[in-house]
Short mmCIF file of C-alpha atoms and ligand atoms in Angstrom, two decimals:
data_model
loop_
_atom_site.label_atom_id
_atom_site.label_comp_id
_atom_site.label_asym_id
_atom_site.label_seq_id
_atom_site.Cartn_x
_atom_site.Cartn_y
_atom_site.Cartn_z
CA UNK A 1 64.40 -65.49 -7.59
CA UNK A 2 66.65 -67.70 -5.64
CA UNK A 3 67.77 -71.45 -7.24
CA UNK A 4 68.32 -74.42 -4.67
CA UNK A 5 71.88 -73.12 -4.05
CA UNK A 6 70.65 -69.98 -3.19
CA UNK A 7 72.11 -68.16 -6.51
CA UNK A 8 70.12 -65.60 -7.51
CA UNK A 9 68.86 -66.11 -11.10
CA UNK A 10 68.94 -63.11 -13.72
CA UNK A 11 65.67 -62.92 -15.51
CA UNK A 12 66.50 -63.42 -19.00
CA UNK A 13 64.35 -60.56 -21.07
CA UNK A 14 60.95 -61.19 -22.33
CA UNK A 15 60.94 -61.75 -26.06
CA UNK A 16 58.57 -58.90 -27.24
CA UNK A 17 55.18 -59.95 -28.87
CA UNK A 18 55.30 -59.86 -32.98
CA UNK A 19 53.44 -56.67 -33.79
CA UNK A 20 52.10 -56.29 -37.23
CA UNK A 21 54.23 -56.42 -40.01
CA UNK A 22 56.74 -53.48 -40.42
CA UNK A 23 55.98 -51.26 -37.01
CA UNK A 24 59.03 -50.01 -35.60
CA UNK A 25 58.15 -46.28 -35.27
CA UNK A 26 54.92 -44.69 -33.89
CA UNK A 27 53.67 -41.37 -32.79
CA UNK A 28 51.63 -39.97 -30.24
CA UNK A 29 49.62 -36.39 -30.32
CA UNK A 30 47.39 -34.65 -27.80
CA UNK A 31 44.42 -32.41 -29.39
CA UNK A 32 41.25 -30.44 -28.38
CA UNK A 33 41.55 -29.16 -24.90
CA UNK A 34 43.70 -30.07 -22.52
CA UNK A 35 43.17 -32.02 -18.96
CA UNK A 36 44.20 -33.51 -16.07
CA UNK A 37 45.71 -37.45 -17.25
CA UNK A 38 46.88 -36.37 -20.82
CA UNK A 39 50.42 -36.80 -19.38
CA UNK A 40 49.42 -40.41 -17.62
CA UNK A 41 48.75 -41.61 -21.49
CA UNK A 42 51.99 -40.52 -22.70
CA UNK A 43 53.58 -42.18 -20.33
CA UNK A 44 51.86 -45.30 -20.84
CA UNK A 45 52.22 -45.03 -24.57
CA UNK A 46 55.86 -44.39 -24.20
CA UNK A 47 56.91 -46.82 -22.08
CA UNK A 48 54.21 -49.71 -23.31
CA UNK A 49 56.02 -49.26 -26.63
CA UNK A 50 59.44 -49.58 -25.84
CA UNK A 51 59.53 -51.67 -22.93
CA UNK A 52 57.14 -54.13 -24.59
CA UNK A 53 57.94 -53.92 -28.42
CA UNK A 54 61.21 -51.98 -28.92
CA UNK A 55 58.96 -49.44 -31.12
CA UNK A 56 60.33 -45.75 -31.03
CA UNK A 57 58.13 -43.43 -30.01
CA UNK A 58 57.35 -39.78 -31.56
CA UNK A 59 56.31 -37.06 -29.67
CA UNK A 60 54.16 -34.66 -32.17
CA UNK A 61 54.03 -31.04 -30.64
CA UNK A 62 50.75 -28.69 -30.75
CA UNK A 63 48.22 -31.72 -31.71
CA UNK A 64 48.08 -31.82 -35.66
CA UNK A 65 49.57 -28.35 -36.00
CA UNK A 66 52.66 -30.74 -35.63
CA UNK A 67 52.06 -32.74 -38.13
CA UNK A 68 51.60 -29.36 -40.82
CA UNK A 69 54.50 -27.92 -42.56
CA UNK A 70 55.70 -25.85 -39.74
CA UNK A 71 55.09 -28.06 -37.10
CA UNK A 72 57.80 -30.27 -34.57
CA UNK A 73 58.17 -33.43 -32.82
CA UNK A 74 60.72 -35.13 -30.63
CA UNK A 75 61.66 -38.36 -30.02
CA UNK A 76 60.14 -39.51 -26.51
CA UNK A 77 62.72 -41.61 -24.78
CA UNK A 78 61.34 -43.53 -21.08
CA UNK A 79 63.37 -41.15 -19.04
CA UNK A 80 61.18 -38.32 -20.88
CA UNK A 81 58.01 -39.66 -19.14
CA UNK A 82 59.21 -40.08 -15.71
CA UNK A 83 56.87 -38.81 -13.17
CA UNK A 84 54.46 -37.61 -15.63
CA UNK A 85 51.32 -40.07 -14.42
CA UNK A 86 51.18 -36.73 -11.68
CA UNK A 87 51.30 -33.79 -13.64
CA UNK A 88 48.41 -32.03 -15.52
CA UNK A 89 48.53 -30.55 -18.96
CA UNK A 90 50.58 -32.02 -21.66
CA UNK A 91 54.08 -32.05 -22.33
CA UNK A 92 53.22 -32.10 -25.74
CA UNK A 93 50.89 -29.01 -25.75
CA UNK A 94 48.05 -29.20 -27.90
CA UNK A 95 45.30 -26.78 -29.91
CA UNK A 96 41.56 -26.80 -30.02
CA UNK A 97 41.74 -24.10 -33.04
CA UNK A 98 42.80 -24.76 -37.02
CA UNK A 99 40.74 -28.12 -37.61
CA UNK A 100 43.25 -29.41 -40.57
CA UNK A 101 39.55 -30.72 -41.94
CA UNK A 102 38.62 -26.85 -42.48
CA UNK A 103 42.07 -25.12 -41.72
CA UNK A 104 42.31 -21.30 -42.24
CA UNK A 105 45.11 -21.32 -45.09
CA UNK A 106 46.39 -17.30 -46.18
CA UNK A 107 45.61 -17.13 -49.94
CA UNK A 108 45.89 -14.21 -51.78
CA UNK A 109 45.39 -11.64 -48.77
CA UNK A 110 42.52 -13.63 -48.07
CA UNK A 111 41.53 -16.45 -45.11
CA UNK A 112 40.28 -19.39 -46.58
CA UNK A 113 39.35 -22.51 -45.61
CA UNK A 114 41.01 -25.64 -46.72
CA UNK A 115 41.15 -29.36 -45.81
CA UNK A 116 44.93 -30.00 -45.44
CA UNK A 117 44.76 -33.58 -43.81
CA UNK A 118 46.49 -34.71 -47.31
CA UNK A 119 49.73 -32.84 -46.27
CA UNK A 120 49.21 -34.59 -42.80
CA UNK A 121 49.15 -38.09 -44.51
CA UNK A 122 52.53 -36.97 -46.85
CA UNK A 123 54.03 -35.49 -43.83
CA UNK A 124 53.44 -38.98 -41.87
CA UNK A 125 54.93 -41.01 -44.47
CA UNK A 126 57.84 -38.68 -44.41
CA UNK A 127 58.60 -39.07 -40.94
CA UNK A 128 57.89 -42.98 -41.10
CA UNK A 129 55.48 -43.09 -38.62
CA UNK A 130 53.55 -46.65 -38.94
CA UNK A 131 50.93 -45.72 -36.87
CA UNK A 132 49.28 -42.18 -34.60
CA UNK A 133 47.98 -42.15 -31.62
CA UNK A 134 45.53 -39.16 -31.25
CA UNK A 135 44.46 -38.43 -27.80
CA UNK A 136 41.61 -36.17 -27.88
CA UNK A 137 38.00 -35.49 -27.96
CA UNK A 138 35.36 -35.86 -30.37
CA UNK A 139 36.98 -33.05 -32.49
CA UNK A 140 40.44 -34.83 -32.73
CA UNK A 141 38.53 -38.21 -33.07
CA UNK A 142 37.29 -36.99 -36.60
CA UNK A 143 40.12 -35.85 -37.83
CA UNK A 144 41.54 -39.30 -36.85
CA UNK A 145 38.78 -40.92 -38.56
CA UNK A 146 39.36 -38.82 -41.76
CA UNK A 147 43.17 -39.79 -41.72
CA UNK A 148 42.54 -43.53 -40.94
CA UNK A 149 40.30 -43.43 -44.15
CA UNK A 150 43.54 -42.01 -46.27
CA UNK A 151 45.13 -44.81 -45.03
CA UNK A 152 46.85 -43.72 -42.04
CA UNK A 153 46.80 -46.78 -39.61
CA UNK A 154 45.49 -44.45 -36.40
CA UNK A 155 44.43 -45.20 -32.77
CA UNK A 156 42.14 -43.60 -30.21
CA UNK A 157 42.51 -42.43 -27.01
CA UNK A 158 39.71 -40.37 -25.48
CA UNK A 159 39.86 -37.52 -23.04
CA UNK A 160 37.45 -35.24 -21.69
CA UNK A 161 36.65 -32.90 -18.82
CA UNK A 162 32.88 -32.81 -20.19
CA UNK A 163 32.54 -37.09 -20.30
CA UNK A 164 30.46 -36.26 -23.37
CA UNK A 165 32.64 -38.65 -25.32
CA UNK A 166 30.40 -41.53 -27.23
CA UNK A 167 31.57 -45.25 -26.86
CA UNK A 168 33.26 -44.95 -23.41
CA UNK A 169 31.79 -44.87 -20.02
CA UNK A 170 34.13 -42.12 -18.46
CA UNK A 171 36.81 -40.16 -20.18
CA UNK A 172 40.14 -39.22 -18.06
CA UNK A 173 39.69 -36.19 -17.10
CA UNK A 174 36.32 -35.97 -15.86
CA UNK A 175 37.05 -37.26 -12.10
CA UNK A 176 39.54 -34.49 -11.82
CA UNK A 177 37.13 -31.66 -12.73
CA UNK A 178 34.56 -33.23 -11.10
CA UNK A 179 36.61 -33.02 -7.50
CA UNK A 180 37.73 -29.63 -8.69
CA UNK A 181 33.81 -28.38 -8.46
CA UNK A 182 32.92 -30.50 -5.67
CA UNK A 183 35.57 -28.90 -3.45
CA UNK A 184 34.67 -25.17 -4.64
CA UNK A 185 30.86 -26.21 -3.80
CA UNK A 186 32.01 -27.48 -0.47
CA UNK A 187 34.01 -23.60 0.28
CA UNK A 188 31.16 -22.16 -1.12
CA UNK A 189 29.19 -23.47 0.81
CA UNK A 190 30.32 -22.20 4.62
CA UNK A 191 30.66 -18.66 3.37
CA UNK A 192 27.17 -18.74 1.81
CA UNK A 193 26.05 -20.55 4.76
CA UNK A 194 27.86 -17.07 7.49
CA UNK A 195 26.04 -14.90 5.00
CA UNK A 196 22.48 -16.41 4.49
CA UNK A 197 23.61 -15.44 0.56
CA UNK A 198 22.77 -17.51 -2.53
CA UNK A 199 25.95 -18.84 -4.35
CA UNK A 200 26.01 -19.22 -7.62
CA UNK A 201 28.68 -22.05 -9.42
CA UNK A 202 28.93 -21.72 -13.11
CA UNK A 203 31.16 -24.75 -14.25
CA UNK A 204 32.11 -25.89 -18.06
CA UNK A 205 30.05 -28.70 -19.80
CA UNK A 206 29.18 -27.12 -23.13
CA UNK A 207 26.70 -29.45 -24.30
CA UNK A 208 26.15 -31.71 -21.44
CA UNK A 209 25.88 -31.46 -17.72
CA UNK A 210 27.63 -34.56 -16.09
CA UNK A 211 30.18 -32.21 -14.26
CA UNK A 212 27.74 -30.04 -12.95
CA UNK A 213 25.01 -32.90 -11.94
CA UNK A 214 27.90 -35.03 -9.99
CA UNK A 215 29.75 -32.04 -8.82
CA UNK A 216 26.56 -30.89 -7.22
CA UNK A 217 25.42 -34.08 -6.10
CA UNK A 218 28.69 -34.83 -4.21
CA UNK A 219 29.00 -31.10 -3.04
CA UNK A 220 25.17 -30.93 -1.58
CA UNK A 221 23.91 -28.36 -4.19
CA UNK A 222 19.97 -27.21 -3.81
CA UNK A 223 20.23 -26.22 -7.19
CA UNK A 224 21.43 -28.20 -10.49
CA UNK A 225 20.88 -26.49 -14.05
CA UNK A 226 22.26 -28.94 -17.13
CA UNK A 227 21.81 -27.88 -20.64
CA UNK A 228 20.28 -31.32 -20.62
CA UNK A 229 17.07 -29.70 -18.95
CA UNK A 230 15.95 -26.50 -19.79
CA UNK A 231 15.53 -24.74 -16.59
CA UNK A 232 12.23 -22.72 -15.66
CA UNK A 233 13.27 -19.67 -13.43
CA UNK A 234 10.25 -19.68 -11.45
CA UNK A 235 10.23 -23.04 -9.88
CA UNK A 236 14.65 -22.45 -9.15
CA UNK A 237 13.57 -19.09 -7.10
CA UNK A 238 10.38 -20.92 -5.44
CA UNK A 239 12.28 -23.80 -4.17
CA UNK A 240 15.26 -21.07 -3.19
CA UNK A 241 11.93 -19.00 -0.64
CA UNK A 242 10.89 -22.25 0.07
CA UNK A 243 14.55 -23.02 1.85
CA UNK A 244 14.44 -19.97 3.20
CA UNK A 245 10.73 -20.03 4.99
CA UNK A 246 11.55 -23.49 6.32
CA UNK A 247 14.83 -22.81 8.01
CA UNK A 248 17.57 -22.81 5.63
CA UNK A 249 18.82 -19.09 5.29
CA UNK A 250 21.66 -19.89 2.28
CA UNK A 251 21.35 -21.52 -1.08
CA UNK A 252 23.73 -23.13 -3.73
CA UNK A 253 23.43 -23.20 -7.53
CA UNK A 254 25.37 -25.17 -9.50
CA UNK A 255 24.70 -24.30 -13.27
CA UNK A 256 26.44 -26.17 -16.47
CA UNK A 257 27.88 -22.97 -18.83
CA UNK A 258 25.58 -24.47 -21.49
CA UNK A 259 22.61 -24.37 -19.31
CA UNK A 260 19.91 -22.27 -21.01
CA UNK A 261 16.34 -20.80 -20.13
CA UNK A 262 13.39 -22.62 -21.50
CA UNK A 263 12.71 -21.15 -24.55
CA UNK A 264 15.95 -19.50 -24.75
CA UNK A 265 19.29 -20.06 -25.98
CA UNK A 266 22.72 -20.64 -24.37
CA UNK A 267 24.81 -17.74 -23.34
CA UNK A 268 28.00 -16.48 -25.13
CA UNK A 269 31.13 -14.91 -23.78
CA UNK A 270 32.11 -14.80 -27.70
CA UNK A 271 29.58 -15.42 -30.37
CA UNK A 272 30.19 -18.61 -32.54
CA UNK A 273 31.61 -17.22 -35.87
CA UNK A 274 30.87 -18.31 -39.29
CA UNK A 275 34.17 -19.80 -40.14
CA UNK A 276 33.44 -22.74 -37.99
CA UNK A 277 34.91 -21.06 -34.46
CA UNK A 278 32.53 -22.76 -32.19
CA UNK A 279 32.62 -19.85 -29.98
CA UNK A 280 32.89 -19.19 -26.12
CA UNK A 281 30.41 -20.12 -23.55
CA UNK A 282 29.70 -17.93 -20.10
CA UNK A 283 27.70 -15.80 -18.26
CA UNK A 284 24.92 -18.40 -17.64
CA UNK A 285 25.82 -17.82 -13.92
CA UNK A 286 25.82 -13.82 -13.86
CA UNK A 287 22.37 -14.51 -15.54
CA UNK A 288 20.84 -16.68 -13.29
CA UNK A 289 22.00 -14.87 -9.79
CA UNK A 290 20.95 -11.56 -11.31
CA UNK A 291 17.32 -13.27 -12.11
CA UNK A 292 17.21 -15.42 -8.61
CA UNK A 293 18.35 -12.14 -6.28
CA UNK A 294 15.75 -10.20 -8.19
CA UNK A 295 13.04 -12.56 -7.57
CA UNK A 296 13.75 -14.03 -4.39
CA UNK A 297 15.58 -10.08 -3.19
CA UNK A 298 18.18 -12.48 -1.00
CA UNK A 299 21.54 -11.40 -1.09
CA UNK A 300 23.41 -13.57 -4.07
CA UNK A 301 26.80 -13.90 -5.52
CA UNK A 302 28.32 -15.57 -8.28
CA UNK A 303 31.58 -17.91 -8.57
CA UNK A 304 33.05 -19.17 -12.32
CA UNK A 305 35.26 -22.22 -11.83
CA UNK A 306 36.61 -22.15 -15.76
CA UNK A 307 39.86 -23.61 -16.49
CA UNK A 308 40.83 -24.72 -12.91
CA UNK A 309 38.90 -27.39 -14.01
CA UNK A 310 40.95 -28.31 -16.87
CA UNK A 311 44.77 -27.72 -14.41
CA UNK A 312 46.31 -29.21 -11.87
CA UNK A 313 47.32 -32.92 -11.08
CA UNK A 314 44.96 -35.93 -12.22
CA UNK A 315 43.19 -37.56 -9.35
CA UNK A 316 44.05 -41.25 -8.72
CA UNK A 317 41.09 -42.41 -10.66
CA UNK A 318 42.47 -40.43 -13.66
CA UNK A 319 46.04 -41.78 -13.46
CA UNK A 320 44.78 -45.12 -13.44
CA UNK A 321 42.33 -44.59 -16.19
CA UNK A 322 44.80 -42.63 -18.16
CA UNK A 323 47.76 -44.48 -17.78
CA UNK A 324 45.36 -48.21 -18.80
CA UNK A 325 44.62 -46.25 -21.96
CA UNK A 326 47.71 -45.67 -23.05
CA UNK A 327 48.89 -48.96 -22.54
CA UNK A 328 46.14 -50.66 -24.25
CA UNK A 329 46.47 -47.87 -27.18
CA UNK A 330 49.92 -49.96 -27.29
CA UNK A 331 48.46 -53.05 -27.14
CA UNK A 332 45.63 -52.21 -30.35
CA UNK A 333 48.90 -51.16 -32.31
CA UNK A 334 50.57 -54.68 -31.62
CA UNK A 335 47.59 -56.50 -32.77
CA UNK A 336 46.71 -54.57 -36.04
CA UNK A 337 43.62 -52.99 -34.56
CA UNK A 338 43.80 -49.65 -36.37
CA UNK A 339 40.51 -47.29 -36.73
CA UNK A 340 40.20 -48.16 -33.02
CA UNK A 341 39.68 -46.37 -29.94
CA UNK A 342 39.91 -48.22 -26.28
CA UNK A 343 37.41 -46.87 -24.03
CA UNK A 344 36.37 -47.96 -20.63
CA UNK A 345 33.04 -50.63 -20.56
CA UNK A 346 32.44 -51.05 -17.00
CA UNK A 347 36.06 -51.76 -14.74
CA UNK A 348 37.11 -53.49 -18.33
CA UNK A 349 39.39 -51.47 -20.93
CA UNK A 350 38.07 -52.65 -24.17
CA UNK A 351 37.91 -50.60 -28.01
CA UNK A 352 35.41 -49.90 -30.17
CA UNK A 353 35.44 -48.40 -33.90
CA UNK A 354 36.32 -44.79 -33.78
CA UNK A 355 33.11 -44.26 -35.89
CA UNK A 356 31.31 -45.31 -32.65
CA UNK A 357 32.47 -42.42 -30.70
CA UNK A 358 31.67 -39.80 -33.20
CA UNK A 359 28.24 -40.37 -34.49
CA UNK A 360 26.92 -38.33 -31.28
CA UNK A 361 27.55 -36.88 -28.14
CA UNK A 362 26.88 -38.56 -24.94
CA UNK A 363 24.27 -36.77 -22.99
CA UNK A 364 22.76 -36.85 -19.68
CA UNK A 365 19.86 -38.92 -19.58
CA UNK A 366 17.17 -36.57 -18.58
CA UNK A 367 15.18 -38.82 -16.88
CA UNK A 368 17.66 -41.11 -15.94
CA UNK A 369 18.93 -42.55 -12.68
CA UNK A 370 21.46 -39.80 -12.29
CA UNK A 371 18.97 -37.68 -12.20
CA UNK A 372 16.23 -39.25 -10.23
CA UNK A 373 18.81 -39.67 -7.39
CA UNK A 374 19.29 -35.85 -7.14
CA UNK A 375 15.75 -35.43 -7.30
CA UNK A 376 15.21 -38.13 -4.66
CA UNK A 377 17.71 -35.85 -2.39
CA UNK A 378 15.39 -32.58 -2.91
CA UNK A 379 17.93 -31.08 -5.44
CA UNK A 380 15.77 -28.33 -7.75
CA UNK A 381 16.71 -29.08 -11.35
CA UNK A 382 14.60 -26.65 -12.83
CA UNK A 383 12.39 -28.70 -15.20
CA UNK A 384 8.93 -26.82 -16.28
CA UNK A 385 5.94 -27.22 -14.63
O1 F6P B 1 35.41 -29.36 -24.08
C1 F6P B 1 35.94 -29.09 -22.84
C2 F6P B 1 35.73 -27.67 -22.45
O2 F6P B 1 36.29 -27.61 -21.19
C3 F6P B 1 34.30 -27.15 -22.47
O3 F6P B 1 33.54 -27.51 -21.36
C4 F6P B 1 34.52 -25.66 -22.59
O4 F6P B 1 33.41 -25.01 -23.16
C5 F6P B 1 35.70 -25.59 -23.48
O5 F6P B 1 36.46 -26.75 -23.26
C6 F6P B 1 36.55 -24.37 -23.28
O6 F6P B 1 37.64 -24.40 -24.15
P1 F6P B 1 38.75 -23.26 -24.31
O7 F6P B 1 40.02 -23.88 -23.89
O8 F6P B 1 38.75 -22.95 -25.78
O9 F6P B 1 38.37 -22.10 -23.47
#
């Protein structure tokens, strides 16, 4: 800004907000599965923190691996973030397997299960970290939880591809997988339209269906199967002849990977295992195009989307979203609120309790208004008769 002479005027710094007693050093980990916008909170984090407070900032590698005995950080500097609201994955790297709650610890010859968030806390202290900032889902969320109630002062940042996440509208994440399926629906679409074929789009929601219901929405499907509702094969291959009889010589299916039958049970590429490995989802599409083609005897192939819905660059929606998270997991720290996780309530970031996000899982409301608006458009979602 110019002064009546027309000298410019340095802006003298901004005196950084008092924080809570004694924080000069925090750290920031990524857990559970990765996804597009993990990068956009880093970024925020980092550069909230040191532009704003002077804090320096940790980078803790492999989620809590990092924080075990053998684990690593770095310290994140702002020229270590630039250009990182665009890129997918972490830099960080993260793990959705040894849950430090129930960790798989060698003892003699033997695997056994042990809670080892204890060395977490003594490791934490060691490194004089005042406060964490977990990024994850409802997995890493509890294990935040358990270390906030040893006395780690902890904050929250969701992320999901599945949106399943309690206490927040929308995770990060989501909006990118969701495009991700909506533009595979929309190829699918003109070469099951040249072949009069049924197409078949398994995509990943393990307990919920919000990617495959909006996906399939926004990408015209005939067909939406959520694990939300389960599906009755005959009324999905009558509404598929129906099409067929009244013009329409190609159908799409979009089905959730935790879809099941009604009456029967989800469908595993790997079995869940008995030491707490929650095991693999897929096949629910193979199973449902072998069933439709079958019954209907039309032509029908089958498409998996997997983790190309988990890569690539955030959409703008996600940078945004990420990147306000981080800042306000920044801005939490600064005024004591530890135990907290900021979420999204309508266009406002806001926090709530992390207990809040982990009671339950955020489903699709069967008879909700997501739902009735597919319906409304003719979509088949399979409910029983
Ligand atoms: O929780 C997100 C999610 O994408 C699920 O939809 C899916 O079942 C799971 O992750 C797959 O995880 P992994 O990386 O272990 O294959």
């Amino acid at each position: 800004m110019a002064d009546a002479k027309g000298k410019v005027k340095r802006r003298t710094k901004k005196p950084a907000p008092a924080g809570p007693d004694k924080v000069k050093r925090i750290a920031i980990l990524t857990g559970g599965g990765d996804c597009p916008g993990l990068n956009a909170v880093i970024r925020g984090v980092v550069r909230a923190a040191i532009l704003e407070h002077g804090w320096e900032v940790l980078g803790i590698q492999d989620g809590f691996d990092g924080l075990l005995a053998a684990g690593a950080h770095r310290r994140l500097y702002s020229h270590d973030v630039r250009g990182l609201q665009a890129r997918g994955g972490t830099i960080l790297g993260t793990s959705n397997r040894g849950n430090p709650l129930s960790y798989p610890v060698k003892a003699s010859g033997k695997t056994v299960f042990t809670d080892v968030t204890g060395e977490i806390v003594r490791n934490i202290g060691k490194l004089g970290i005042d406060c964490l900032v977990a990024v994850g889902g409802d997995g890493t969320m509890k294990i935040a939880q358990a270390l906030f109630e040893k006395g780690v002062r902890v904050v929250g940042v969701p992320k999901t591809i599945d949106n399943d996440l309690e206490a927040t509208d929308v995770t990060f994440g989501f909006n990118s997988a969701v495009n991700t399926a909506t533009d595979a629906l929309d190829k699918l679409h003109t070469t099951a339209e040249s072949h009069h074929r049924v197409l078949v789009l398994e995509v990943m929601g393990r307990d919920c269906g919000w990617i495959a219901l909006e996906a399939g929405i926004a990408g015209g499907a005939d067909v939406i199967l959520i694990p939300e509702i389960p599906f009755d094969l005959a009324g999905i291959c009558d509404h598929i002849e129906k099409r067929k009889r009244t013009g329409s010589r190609f159908s799409i299916v979009v089905v959730a990977e935790g879809a099941s039958p009604a009456g029967g049970e989800k469908i595993y590429e790997r079995e869940p295992g008995a030491d707490g490995n929650p095991g693999r989802l897929g096949g629910v599409g193979r199973w449902v195009a072998d069933k439709i083609s079958l019954c209907t005897n039309l032509e029908t192939r089958v498409a998996v989307l997997g983790h190309l819905q988990r890569g690539g660059a955030p959409t703008t929606f996600d940078r945004i979203l990420a990147t306000r998270f981080g800042v306000e997991a920044v801005n939490l720290i600064a005024a004591g609120e530890f135990g907290s996780m900021v979420c999204l309530r309508g266009r406002k970031i806001d926090s709530a309790p992390i207990t809040a996000a982990i009671h339950g899982i955020k489903r699709v409301d069967p008879r909700g208004q997501l739902v009735r608006t597919a319906e409304a458009l003719g979509i088949e979602l399979g409910r029983m008769p």
